[in-house]
Short mmCIF file of C-alpha atoms in Angstrom, two decimals:
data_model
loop_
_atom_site.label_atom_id
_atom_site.label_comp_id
_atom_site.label_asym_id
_atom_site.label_seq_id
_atom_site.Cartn_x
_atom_site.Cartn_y
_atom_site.Cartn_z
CA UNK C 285 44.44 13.05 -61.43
CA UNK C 286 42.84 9.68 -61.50
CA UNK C 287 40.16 9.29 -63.52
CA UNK C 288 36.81 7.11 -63.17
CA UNK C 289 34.11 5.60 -65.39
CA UNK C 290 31.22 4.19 -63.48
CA UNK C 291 28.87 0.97 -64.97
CA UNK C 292 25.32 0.42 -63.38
CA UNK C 293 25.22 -3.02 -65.53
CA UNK C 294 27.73 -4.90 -63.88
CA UNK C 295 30.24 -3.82 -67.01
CA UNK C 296 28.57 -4.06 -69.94
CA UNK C 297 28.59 -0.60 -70.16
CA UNK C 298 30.79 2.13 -68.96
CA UNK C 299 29.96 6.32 -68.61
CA UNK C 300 32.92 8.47 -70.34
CA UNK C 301 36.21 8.44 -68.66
CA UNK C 302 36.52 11.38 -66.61
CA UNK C 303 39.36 13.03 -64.08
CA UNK C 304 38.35 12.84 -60.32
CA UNK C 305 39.06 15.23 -58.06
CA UNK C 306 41.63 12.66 -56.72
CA UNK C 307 44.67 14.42 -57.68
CA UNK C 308 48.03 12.59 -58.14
CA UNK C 309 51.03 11.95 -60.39
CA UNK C 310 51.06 9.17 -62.71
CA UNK C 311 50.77 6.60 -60.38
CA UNK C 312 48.16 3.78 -59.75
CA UNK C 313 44.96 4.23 -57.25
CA UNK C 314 43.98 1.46 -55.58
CA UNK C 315 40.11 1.29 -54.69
CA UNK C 316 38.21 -1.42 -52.68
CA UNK C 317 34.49 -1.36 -50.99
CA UNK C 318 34.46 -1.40 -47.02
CA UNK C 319 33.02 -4.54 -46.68
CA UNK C 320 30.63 -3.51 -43.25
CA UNK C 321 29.54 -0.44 -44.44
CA UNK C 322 29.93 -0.54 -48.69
CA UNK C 323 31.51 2.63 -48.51
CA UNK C 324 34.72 2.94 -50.82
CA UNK C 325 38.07 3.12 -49.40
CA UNK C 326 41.01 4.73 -52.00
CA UNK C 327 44.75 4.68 -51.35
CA UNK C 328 46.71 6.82 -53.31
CA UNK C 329 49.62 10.04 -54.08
CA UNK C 330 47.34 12.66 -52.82
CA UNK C 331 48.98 15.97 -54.69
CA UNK C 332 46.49 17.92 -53.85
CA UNK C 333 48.66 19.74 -51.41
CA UNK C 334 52.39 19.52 -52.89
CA UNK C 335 54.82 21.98 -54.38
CA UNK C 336 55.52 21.40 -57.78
CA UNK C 337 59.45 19.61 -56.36
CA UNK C 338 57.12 16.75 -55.60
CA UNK C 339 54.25 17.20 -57.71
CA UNK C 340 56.82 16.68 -60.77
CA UNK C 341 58.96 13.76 -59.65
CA UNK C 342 57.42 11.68 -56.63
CA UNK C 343 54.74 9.77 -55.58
CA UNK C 344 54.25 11.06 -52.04
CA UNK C 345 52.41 11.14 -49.49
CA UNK C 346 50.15 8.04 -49.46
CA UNK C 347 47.12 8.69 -48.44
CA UNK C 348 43.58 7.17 -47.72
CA UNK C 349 40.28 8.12 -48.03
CA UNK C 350 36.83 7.00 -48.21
CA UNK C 351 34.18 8.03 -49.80
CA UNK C 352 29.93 7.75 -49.07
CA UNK C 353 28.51 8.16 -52.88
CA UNK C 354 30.13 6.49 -54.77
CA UNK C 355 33.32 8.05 -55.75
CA UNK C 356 32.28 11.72 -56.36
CA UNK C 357 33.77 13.24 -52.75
CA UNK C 358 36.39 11.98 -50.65
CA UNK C 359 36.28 13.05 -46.73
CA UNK C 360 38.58 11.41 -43.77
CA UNK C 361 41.68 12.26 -45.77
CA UNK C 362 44.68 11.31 -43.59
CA UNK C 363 48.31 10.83 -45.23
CA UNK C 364 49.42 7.06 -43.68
CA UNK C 365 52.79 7.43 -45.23
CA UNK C 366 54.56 11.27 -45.81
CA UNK C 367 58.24 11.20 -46.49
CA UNK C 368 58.77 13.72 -48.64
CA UNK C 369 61.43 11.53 -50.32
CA UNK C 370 59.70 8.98 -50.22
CA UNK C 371 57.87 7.05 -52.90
CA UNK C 372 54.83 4.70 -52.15
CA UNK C 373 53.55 3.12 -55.09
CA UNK C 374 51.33 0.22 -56.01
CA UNK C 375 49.47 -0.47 -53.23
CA UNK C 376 46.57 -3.12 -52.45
CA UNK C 377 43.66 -3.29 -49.75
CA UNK C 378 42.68 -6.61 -48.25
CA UNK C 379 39.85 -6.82 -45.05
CA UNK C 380 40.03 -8.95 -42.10
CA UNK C 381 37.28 -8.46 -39.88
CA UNK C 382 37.13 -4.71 -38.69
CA UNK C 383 40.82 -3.90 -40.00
CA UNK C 384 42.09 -3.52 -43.49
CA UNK C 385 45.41 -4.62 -44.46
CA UNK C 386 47.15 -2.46 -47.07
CA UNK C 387 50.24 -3.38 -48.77
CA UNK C 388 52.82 -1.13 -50.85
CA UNK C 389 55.85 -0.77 -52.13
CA UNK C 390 58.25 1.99 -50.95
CA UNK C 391 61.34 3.69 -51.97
CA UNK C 392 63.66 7.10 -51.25
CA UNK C 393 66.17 7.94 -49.54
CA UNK C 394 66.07 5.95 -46.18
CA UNK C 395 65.92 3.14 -48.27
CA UNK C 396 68.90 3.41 -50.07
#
């Protein structure tokens, strides 16, 4: 899964490193604050929901989330990219106005 730490002093000091109930392979989150509302929107391998083909090789589906406190539950769950071949990795969030860019890089088979 990934895990989180959370400072309330700007980062002088950080809680224990714990796993999140964001469950993925090893494969890099990437986490940005919605800039109109200060909720947190996540992109990431959500393998919450895949057989263990996927779960032990692939980073698939991408999916996004966002979450109201902080980090401790996710809701709106939707997978943006699903190809079970597929792998979406690295991935960044930018905002422009009322739509959010994100940017990734992909792999599999249809891009062979």
């Amino acid at each position: 899964s990934q895990y989180f730490s959370y400072s309330n002093d700007n980062g002088d000091t950080w809680t224990p490193v714990a796993p999140s109930t964001l469950q993925s392979p090893v494969s890099p989150a990437s986490i940005a604050r919605i800039p109109k509302t200060g909720d947190l929107l996540v992109v990431w391998n959500d393998h919450s929901n895949v057989g263990d083909a996927i779960r032990n090789r692939l980073r698939t589906p991408m999916t996004v989330a966002i979450s109201r406190d902080e980090g401790k539950t996710w809701e709106k769950r939707k997978n943006i990219m699903a190809d079970p071949d597929g792998w979406y990795c690295y991935t960044g969030i930018a905002f422009s106005g009322d739509r959010v860019l994100l940017t990734y890089t992909a792999g599999g088979k249809a891009y062979d």
